[in-house]
XYZ file of C-alpha atoms in Angstrom:
614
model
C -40.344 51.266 -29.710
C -38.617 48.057 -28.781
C -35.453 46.317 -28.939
C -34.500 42.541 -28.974
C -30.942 42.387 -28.009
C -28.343 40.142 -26.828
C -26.424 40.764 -23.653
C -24.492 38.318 -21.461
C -24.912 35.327 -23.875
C -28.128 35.550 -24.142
C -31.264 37.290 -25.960
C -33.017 40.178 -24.221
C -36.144 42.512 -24.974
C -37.167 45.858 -23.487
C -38.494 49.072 -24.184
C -35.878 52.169 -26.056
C -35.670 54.728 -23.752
C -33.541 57.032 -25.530
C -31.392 56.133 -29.285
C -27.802 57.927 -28.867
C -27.050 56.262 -32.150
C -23.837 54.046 -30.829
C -25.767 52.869 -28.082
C -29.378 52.494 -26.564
C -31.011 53.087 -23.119
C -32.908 50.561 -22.498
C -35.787 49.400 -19.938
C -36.606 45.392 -19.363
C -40.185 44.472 -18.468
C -39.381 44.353 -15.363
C -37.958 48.215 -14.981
C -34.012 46.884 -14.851
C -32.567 49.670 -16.783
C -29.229 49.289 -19.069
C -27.063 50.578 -21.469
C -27.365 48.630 -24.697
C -24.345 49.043 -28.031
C -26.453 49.496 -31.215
C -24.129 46.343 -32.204
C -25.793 44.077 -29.651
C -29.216 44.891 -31.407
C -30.635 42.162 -33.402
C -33.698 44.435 -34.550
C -36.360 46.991 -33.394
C -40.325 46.511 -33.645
C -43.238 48.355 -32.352
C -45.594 45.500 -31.933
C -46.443 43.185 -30.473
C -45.908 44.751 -26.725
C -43.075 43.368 -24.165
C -45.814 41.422 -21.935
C -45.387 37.731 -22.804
C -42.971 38.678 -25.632
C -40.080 36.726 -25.290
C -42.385 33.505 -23.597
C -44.304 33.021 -26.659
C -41.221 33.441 -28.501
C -39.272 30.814 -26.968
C -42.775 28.405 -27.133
C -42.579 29.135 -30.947
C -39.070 28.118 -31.190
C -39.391 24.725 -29.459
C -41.894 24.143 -32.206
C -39.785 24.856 -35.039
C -38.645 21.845 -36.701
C -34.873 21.882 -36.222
C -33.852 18.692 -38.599
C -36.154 20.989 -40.995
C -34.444 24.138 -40.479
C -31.014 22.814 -40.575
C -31.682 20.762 -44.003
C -33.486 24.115 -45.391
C -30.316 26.341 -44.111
C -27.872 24.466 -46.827
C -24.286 24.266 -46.449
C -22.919 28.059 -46.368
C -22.773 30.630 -43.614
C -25.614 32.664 -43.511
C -27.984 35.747 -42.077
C -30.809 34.631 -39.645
C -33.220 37.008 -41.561
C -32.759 35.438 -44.558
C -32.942 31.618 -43.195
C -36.887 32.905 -41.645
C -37.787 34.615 -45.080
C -37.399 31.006 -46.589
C -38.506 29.341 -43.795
C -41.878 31.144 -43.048
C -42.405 32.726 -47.042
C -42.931 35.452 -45.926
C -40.983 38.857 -44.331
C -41.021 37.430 -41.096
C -42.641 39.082 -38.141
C -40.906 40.537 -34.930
C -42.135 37.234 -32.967
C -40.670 35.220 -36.111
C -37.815 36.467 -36.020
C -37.217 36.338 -31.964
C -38.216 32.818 -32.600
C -35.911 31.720 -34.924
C -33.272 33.519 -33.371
C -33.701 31.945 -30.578
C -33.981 28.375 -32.243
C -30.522 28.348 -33.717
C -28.778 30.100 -30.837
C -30.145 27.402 -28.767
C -29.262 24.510 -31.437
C -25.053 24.731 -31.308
C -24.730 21.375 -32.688
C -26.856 22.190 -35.502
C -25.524 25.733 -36.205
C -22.180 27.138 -35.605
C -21.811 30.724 -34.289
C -20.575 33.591 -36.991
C -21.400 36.815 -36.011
C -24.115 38.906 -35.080
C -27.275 36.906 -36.021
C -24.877 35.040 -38.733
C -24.672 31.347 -38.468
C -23.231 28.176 -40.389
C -25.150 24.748 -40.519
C -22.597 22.256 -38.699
C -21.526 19.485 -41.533
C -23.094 16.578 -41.722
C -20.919 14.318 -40.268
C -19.664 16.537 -37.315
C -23.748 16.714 -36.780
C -23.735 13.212 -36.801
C -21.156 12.818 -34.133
C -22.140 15.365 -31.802
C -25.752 14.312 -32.097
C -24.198 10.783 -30.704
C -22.288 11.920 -27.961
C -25.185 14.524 -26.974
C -27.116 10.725 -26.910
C -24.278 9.113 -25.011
C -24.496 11.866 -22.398
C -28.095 11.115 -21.398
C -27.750 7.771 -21.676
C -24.820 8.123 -18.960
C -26.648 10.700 -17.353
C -30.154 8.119 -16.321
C -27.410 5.545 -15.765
C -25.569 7.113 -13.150
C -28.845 8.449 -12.004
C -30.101 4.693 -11.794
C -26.757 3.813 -10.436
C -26.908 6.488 -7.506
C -30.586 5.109 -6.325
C -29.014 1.732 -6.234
C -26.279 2.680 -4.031
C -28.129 4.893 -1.712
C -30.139 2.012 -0.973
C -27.084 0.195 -0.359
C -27.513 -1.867 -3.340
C -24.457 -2.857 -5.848
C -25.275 -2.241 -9.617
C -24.839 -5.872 -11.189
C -22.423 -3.499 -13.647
C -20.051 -2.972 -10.988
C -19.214 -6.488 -10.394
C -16.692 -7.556 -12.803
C -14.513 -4.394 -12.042
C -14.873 -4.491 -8.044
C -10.756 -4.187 -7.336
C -10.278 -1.861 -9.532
C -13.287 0.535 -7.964
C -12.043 -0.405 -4.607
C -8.469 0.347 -4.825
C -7.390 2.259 -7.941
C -10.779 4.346 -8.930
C -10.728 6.427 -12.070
C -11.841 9.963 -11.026
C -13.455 10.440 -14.692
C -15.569 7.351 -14.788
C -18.973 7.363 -14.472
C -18.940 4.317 -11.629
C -16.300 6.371 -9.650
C -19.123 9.740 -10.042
C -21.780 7.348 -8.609
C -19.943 6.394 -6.017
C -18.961 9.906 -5.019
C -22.451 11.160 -5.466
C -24.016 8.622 -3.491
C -21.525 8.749 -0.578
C -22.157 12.235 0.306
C -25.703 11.596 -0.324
C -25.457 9.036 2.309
C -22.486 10.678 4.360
C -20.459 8.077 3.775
C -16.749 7.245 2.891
C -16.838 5.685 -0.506
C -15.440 2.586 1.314
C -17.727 2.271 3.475
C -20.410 2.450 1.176
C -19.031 -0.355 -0.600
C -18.862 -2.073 2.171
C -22.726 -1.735 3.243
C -23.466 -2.884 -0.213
C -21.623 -6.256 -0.145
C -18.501 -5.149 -2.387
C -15.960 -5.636 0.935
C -16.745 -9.137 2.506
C -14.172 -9.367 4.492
C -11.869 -6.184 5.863
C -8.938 -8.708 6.109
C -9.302 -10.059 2.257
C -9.494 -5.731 1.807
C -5.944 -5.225 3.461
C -4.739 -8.207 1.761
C -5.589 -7.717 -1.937
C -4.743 -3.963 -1.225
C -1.056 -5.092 -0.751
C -1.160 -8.248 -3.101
C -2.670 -5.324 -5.868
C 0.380 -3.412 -5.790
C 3.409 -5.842 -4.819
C 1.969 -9.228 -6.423
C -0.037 -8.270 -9.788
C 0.389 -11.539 -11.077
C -0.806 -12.946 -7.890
C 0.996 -14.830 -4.799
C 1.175 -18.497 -6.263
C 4.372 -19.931 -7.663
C 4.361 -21.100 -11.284
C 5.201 -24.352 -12.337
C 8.841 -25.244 -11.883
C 11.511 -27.552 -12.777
C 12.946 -29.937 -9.699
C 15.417 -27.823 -7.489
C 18.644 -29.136 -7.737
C 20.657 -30.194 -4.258
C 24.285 -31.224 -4.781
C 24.940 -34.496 -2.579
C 28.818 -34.410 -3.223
C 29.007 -31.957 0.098
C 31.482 -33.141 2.931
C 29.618 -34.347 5.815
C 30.181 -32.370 9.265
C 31.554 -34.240 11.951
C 28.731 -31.999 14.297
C 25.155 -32.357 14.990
C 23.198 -28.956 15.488
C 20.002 -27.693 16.552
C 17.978 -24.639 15.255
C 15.719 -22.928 17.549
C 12.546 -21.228 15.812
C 9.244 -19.736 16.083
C 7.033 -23.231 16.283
C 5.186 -21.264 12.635
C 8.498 -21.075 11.315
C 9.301 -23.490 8.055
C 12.219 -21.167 6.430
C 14.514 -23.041 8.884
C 17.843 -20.751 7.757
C 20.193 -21.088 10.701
C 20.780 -23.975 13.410
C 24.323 -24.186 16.079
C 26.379 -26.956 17.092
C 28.885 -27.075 20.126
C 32.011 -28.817 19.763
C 34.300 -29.382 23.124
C 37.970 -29.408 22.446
C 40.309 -31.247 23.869
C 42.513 -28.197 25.318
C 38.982 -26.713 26.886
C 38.242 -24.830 23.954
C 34.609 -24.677 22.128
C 34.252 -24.727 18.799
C 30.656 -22.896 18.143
C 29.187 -23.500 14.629
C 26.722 -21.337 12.878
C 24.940 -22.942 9.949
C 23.517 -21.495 7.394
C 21.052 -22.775 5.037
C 22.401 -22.795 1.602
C 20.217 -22.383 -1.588
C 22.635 -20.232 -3.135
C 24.225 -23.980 -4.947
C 20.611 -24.646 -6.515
C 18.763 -21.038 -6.825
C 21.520 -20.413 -9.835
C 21.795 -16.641 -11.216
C 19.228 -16.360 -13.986
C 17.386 -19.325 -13.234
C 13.657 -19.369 -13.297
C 13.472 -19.821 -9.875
C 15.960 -16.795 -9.066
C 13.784 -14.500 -11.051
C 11.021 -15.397 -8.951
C 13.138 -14.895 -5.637
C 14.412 -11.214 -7.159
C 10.941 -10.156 -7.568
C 9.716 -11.294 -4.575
C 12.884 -10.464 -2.446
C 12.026 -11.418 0.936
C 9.170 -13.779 2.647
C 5.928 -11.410 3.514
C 4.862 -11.933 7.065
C 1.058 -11.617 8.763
C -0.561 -12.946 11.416
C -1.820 -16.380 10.494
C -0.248 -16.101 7.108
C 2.784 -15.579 5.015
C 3.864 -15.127 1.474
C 7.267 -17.140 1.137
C 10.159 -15.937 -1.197
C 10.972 -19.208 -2.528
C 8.095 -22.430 -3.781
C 7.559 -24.612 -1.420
C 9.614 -27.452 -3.386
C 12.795 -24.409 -2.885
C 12.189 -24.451 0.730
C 11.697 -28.194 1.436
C 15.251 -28.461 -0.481
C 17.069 -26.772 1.324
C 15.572 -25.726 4.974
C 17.106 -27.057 8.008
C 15.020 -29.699 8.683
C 15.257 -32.469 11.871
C 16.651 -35.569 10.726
C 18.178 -34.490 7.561
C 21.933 -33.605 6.562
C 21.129 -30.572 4.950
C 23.531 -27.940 2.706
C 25.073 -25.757 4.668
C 27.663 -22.476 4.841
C 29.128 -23.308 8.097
C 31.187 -20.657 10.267
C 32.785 -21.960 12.859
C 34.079 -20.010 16.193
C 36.816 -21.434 18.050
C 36.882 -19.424 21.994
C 38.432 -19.732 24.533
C 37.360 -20.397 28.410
C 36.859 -16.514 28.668
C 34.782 -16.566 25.867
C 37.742 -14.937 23.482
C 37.577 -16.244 19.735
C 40.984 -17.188 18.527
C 39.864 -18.589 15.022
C 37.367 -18.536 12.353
C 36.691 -20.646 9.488
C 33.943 -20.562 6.795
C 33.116 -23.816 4.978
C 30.538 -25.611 2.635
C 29.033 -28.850 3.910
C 26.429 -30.928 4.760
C 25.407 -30.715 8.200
C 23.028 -33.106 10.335
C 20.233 -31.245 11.653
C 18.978 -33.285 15.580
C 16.865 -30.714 16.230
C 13.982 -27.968 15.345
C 13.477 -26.235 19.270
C 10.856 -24.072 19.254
C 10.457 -21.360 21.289
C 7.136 -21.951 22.772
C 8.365 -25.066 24.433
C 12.247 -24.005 24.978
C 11.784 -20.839 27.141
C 9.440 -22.434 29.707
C 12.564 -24.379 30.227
C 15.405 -22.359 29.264
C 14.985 -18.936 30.941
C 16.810 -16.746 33.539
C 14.961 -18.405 36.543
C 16.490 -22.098 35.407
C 20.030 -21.095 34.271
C 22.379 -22.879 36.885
C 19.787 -25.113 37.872
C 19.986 -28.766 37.579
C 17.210 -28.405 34.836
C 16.873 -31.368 32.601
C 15.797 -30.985 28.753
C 17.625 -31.102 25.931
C 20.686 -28.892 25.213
C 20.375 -27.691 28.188
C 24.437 -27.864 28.561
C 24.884 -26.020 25.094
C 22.003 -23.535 25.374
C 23.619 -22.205 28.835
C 27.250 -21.967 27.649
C 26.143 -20.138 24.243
C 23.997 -17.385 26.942
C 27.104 -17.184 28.309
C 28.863 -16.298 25.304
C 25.938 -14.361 23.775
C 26.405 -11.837 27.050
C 30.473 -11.681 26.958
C 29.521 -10.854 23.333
C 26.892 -8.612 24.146
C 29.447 -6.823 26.472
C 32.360 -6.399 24.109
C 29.810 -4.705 21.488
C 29.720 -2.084 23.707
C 26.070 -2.229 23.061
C 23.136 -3.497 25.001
C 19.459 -2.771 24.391
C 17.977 -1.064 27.315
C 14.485 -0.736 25.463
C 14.313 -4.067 25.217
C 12.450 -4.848 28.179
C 10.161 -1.554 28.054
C 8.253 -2.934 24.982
C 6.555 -5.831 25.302
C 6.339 -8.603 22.467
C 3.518 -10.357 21.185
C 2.394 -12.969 19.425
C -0.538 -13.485 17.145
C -2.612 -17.316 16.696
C -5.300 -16.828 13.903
C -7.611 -19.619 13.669
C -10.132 -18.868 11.110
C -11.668 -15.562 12.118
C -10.568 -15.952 15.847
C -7.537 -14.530 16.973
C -5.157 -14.772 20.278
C -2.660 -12.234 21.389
C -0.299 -13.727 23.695
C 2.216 -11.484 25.539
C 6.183 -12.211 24.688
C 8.895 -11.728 27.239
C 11.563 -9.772 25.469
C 15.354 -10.148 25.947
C 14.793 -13.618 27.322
C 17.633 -16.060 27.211
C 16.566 -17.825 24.328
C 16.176 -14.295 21.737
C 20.059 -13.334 23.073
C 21.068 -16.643 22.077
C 19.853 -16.422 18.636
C 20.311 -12.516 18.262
C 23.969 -12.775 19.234
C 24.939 -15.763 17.242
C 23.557 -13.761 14.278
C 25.190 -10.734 14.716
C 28.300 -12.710 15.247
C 28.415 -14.910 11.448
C 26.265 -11.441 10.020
C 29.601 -9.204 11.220
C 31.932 -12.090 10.410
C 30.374 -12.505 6.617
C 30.530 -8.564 6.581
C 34.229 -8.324 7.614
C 35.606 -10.915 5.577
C 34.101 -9.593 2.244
C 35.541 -6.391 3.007
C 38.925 -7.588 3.705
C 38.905 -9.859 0.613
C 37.765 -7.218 -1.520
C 34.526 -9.165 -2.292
C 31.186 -6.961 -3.676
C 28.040 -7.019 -0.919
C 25.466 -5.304 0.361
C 25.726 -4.644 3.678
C 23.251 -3.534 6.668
C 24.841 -0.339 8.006
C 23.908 2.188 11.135
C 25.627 5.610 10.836
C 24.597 8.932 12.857
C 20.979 6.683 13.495
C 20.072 6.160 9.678
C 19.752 2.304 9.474
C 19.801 1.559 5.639
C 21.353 -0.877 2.893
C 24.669 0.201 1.427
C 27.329 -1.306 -0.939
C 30.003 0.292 1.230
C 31.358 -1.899 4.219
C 30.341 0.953 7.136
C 29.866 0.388 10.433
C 26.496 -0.710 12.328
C 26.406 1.463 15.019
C 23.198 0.305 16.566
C 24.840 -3.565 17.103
C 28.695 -2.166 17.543
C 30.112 -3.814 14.571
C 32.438 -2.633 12.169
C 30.782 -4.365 9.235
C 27.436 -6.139 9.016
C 25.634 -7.386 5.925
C 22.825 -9.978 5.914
C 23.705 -13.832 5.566
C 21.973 -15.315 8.036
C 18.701 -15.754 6.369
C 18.619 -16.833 2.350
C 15.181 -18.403 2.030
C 14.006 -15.379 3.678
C 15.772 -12.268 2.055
C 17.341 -12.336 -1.325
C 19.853 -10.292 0.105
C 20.823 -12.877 2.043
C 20.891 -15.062 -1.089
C 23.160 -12.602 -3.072
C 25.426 -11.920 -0.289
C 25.712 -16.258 -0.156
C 26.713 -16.025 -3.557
C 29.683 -14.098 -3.172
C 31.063 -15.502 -0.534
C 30.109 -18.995 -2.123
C 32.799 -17.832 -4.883
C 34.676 -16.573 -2.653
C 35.310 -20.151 -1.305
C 35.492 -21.844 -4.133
C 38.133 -19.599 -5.438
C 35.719 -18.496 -8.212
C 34.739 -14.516 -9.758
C 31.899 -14.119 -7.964
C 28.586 -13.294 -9.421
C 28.264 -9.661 -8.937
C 31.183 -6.606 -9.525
C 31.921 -3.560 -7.707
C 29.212 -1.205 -8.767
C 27.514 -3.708 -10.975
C 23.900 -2.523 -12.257
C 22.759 -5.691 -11.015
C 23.695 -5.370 -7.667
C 22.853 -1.830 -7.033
C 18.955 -2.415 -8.406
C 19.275 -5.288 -5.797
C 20.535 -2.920 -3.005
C 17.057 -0.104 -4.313
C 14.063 -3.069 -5.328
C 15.225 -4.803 -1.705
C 15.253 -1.531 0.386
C 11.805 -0.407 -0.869
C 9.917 -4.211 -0.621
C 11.391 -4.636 2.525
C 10.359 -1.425 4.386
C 6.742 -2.239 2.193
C 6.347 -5.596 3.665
C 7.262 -4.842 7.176
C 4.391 -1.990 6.712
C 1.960 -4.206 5.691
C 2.852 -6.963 8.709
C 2.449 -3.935 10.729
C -0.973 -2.718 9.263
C -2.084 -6.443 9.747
C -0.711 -7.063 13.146
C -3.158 -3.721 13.535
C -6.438 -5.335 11.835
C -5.628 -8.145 14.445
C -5.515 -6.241 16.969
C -8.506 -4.162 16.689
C -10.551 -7.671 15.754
C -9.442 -8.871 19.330
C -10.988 -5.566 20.904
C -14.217 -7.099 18.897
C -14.040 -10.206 19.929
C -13.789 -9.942 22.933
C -16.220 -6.957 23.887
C -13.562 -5.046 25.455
C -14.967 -1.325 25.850
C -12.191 0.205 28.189
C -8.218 -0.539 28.510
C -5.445 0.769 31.095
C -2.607 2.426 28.825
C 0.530 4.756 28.823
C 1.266 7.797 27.751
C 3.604 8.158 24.963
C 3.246 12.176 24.192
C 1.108 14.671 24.207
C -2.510 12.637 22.780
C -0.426 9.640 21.736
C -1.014 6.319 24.489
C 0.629 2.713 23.933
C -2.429 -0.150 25.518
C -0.753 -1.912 28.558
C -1.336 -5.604 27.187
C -2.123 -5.646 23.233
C 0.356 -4.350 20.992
C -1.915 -1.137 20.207
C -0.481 2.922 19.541
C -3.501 4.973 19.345
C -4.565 8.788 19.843
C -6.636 9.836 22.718
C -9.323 12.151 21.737
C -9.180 15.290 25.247
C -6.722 13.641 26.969
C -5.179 15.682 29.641
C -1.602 17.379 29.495
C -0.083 13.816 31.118
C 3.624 13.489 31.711
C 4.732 10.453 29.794
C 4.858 7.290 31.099
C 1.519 8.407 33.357
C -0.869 5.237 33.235
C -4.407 6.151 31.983
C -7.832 4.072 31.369
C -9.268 4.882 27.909
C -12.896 4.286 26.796
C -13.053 2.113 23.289
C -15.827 4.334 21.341
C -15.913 2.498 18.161
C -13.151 0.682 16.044
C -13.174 0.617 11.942
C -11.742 -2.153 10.488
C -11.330 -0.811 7.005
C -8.983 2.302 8.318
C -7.764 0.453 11.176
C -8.537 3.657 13.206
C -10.066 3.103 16.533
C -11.944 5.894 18.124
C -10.833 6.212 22.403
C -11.569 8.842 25.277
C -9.957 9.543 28.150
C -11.450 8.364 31.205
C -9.376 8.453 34.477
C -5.518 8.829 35.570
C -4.555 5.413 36.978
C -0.815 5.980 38.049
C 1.535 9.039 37.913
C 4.862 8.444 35.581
């Protein structure tokens, strides 16, 4: 005697050992031996015989008609026997009823699961559906299967082409390009971006980085819309000085230029001047929504994103030649270098001169200070170093790291690029640095003391952040410090302009103590800014690693930082060290270049020799 039985999900046949009424013992063809419940038995037979049983059944099922059988089972639950009586017209035989058994447990869409050998035909539109997203399935199933081949060959579907950024930068783990992707990466042990790369998705690694960034912090892309005329008020006083700004030659945001005025009791009167678009970027303008989205100019080598349209900047940039609008602080010291009065005022200023530094500190440096040098400015340049180190002195501050950490400078041409080493600390970066830490803590101070609302740069216990509070910088020495020296650069800057603008004029100025406004200012600012100087960084990086292409360089002398972690001797590149030795740091060390990857700006070294102890 047998028994067909189900048992684990599915349907099982073997012979009865012994019938203890509530349950069976029961031997498969193959001698497995089990305990069956009489509940799990579908039915018993005697013939045919367990070889080939349950083979021919399942052939005979996958020839049963199922459209048929469902139309024939009608619309109620029902008992399998019954459905094969009026299916086959007959009592149906143990191989019949295996058969059909088997044909609607296999068939879930058709027939929903009751009971023991009890079953309901699915309705007909729930058939319907099912039966098209069982035909959706395959088809998804040979097109990722045709999309896989494709990209294993290192060929891009022609589907994947209009949605490229998205399956670069922000894939969706469910869709069925994303599952291609995956599948054929590890089939090719690959990183998915990498693979895209092989096939011609990722042109260029620097348009990657780029549109990475641009993705998340420009959506609606980095061009300015159309925009009315800027306005520039020409009623301004006119200063009595002439200054001169002193700038990166790259630089077109010309915010700040100084002027030198001799006294006639041997005082100086130093002026600072500020660029001032706060009197045509107006509060709510279209052109200030623009500037508070953007909040500060993006920087890259060979490239920038401005703040403010070019039409903004041309307005009101310091240029050569021009009397430009200006908030003008001006210094009046002493002979020792002691300031005995300050005075903040709106005017137009004459700008003589855009220095650069590429051609100033060949001329103006420590080696020619004294010296009967002869270039422009030369007799204001050397009095303001002067000033900038009593200055420097009195902060209580000076930047011993300076000079440790070398500065560089990127030239992109094209796809060429030149890294040229940048003194730091030189004459001409003191000058600047200290005049704008002078108007910065000046601006800072006086909106404290006049009780005006800012946002301020602040240093306490070695947290540099943004604040709304008037604290201290420690890192600079200054008792206040907020950001004014650079408002077609920062909208910070811009805001803080505003205020004291107002301030001036005698007017409420535009933002309150612990206005909304303000304070999503103070958070939108803090999180672009410490976003864009990542990115600069990243790209400075992809730069970097292109010069090591370039120009074939396979080995480099460098220094140890800690433990695995070495700073390159001349290019502006931290790396780690794959089995480099325990090294003091500061211990010069040649590395081997092993490979360099553009896409994760990771570049692979080895240690090769100790070149000089710490």
């Amino acid at each position: 005697m047998y028994a067909f039985y189900f048992e684990d999900g599915h349907f099982r046949v073997g012979t009865i050992l012994a019938d203890n009424g509530s349950s069976l013992q029961v031997e498969a063809q193959h001698g497995k031996r089990a305990k069956v419940k009489a509940a799990d038995v579908l039915f018993k037979f005697q013939e045919p015989g367990l070889t080939g049983f349950m083979e021919a059944a399942q052939k005979f099922a996958e020839e049963m008609d199922l459209e048929f059988l469902w139309e024939a089972a009608g619309s109620e639950e029902f008992d399998y026997q019954t459905l094969a009586r009026d299916y086959f017209g007959h009592e149906p035989t143990p191989m019949e009823r295996a058969a059909i058994l088997l044909r609607l447990h296999g068939a879930p869409m058709y027939f929903y699961r009751k009971g023991r050998g009890r079953y309901k035909p699915a309705p007909p539109d729930a058939l319907k559906a099912a039966l098209a997203a069982e035909a959706r399935k395959r088809q998804q199933a040979a097109q990722l299967a045709r999309w896989v081949e494709a990209l294993t060959a290192f060929r891009l579907p022609e589907e994947f082409a209009h949605d490229l950024p998205r399956l670069i930068y922000t894939p969706d783990k469910n869709a069925l390009e994303t599952k291609a992707l995956e599948q054929a990466a590890a089939a090719t042990h690959l990183s998915v971006l990498h693979l895209l790369e092989k096939c011609g998705a990722i042109p260029s690694s620097r348009d990657y980085h780029l549109n990475r960034f641009l993705r998340e912090w420009f959506p609606q892309g980095r061009d300015f819309p159309p925009l009315p005329p800027v306005p520039v008020p020409d009623e301004l006083p006119l200063a009595s000085v002439a200054a001169f700004s002193i700038d990166d030659e790259t630089t077109t945001e010309i915010d700040d230029a100084l002027s030198l005025e001799k006294l006639s009791d041997g005082r100086v009167r130093v002026g600072i001047h500020i660029a001032c678009p706060a009197l045509g970027v107006l509060p709510g303008s279209a052109l200030d929504s623009i500037a508070r989205t953007r909040l500060s100019t993006v920087y890259m080598p060979g490239d920038k994103i401005t703040m403010l349209p070019d039409q903004a900047v041309a307005a009101y940039t310091l240029q050569e030649g021009a009397a430009c609008p200006a908030l003008s602080t001006y210094f009046t010291v002493t002979p020792d270098y002691t300031i005995t009065d300050v005075a903040m005022r709106v005017e137009r200023v004459s700008i003589a001169a855009n220095l650069r530094h590429e051609l100033l500190e060949p001329l103006f440096n420590l080696g020619t200070i004294g010296q009967q040098a002869d270039y422009r400015y030369r007799e204001e340049l050397e009095w303001l170093w002067h000033f900038a180190e009593h200055l420097e002195e009195k902060r209580g501050v000076k930047d011993t790291k300076r000079s440790l950490v070398p500065e560089y400078t990127f030239r992109v041409e094209g796809e060429t690029v030149r890294i040229l080493h940048r003194e730091r600390g030189t004459p001409v970066d003191k000058v600047v640095a200290e005049m704008m830490i002078l108007v910065n803590s000046h601006a800072g101070r006086l909106a404290a003391e006049a009780g005006i609302p800012a946002l301020y740069r602040a240093q306490t216990n070695g947290k540099t952040r943004m604040t709304s509070e008037p604290l201290p910088h420690q890192g600079l020495g200054v008792s206040h410090y907020t950001w004014v020296s650079s408002p077609l650069r920062r909208y910070v800057d811009l805001v803080n302009q505003r205020q004291l603008l107002a301030h001036l004029r005698g007017e409420t100025p535009p933002y309150q103590a612990r206005d909304e406004a303000l304070q999503s200012v103070l958070r939108d600012f803090e999180a672009a800014y410490e976003a864009y100087n990542e990115f600069q960084r990243n790209m400075e990086r992809y730069w970097t690693l292109r010069y090591l292409l370039q120009e074939g360089i396979g080995d480099a002398s460098a220094t140890v930082i800690r433990e695995n972690l070495v700073r390159f001797d001349t290019l502006p590149l931290v790396t780690k060290v794959a089995a480099l030795p325990e090294l003091a740091p500061g211990t010069r060390v040649r590395v081997g270049i092993r490979s360099v990857d553009l896409l994760t700006l990771e570049v692979a070294c080895c240690f090769l020799e100790v070149l000089l102890g710490p």
